[in-house]
Short mmCIF file of C-alpha atoms in Angstrom, two decimals:
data_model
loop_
_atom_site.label_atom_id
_atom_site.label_comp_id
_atom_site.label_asym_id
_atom_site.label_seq_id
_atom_site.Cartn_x
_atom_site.Cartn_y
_atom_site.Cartn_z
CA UNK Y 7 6.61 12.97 11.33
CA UNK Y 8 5.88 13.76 7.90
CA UNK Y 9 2.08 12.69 7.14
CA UNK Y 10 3.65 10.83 3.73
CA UNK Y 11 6.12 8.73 6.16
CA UNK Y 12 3.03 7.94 8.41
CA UNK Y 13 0.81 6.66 5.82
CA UNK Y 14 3.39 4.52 4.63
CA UNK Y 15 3.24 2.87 8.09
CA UNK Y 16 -0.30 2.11 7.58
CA UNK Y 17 -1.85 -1.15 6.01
CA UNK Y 18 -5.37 -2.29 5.36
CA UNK Y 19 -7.24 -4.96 6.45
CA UNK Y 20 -8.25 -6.76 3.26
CA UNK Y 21 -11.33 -8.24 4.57
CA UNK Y 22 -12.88 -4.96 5.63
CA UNK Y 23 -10.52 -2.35 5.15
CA UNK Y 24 -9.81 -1.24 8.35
CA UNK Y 25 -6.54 0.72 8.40
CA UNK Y 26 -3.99 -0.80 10.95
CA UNK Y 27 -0.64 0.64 11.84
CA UNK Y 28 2.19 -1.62 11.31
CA UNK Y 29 4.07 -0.53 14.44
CA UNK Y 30 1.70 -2.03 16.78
CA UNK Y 31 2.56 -4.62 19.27
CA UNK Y 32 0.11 -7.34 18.92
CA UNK Y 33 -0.04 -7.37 15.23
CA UNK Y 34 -2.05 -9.91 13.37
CA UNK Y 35 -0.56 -11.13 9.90
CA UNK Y 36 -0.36 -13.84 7.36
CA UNK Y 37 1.55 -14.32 4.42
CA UNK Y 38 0.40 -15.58 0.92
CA UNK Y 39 2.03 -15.96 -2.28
CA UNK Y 40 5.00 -14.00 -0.47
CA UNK Y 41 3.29 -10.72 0.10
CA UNK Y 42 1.97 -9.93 4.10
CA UNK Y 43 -1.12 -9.58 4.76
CA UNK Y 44 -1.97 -7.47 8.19
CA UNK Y 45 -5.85 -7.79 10.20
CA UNK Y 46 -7.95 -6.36 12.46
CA UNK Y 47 -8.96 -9.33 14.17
CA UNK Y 48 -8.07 -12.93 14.18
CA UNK Y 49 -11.43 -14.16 12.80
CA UNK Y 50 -10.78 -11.85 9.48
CA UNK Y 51 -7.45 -13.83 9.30
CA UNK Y 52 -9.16 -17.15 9.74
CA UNK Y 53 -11.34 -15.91 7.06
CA UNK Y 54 -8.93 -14.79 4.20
CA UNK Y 55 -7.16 -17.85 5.15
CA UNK Y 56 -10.00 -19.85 4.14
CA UNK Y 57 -10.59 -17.86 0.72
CA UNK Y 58 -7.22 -15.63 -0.42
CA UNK Y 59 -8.37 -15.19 -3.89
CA UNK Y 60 -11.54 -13.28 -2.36
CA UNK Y 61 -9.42 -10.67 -0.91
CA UNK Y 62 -6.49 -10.18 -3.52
#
């Protein structure tokens, strides 16, 4: 796979910045204003939740 395609796969937690791979099973995600947002963990989630216009 071409590294290009493979980074395209990729999104960042916005909390801490932790890349995550979109393919993954167990993904962790939440949407605001339309746009997905993927995590690392569920408390990050519970924590951009709480405060979106910290993280975008």
């Amino acid at each position: 796979m071409p590294l290009d395609v493979e980074r395209s796969r990729m999104e960042k937690c916005p909390v801490c910045g932790e890349e995550i791979y979109q393919g993954e099973e167990n993904q962790i995600v939440t949407e605001y204003q339309s746009e997905q947002f993927h995590f690392c963990s569920e408390e990050h989630r519970d924590e951009f939740e709480e405060s979106p216009g910290e993280y975008t």
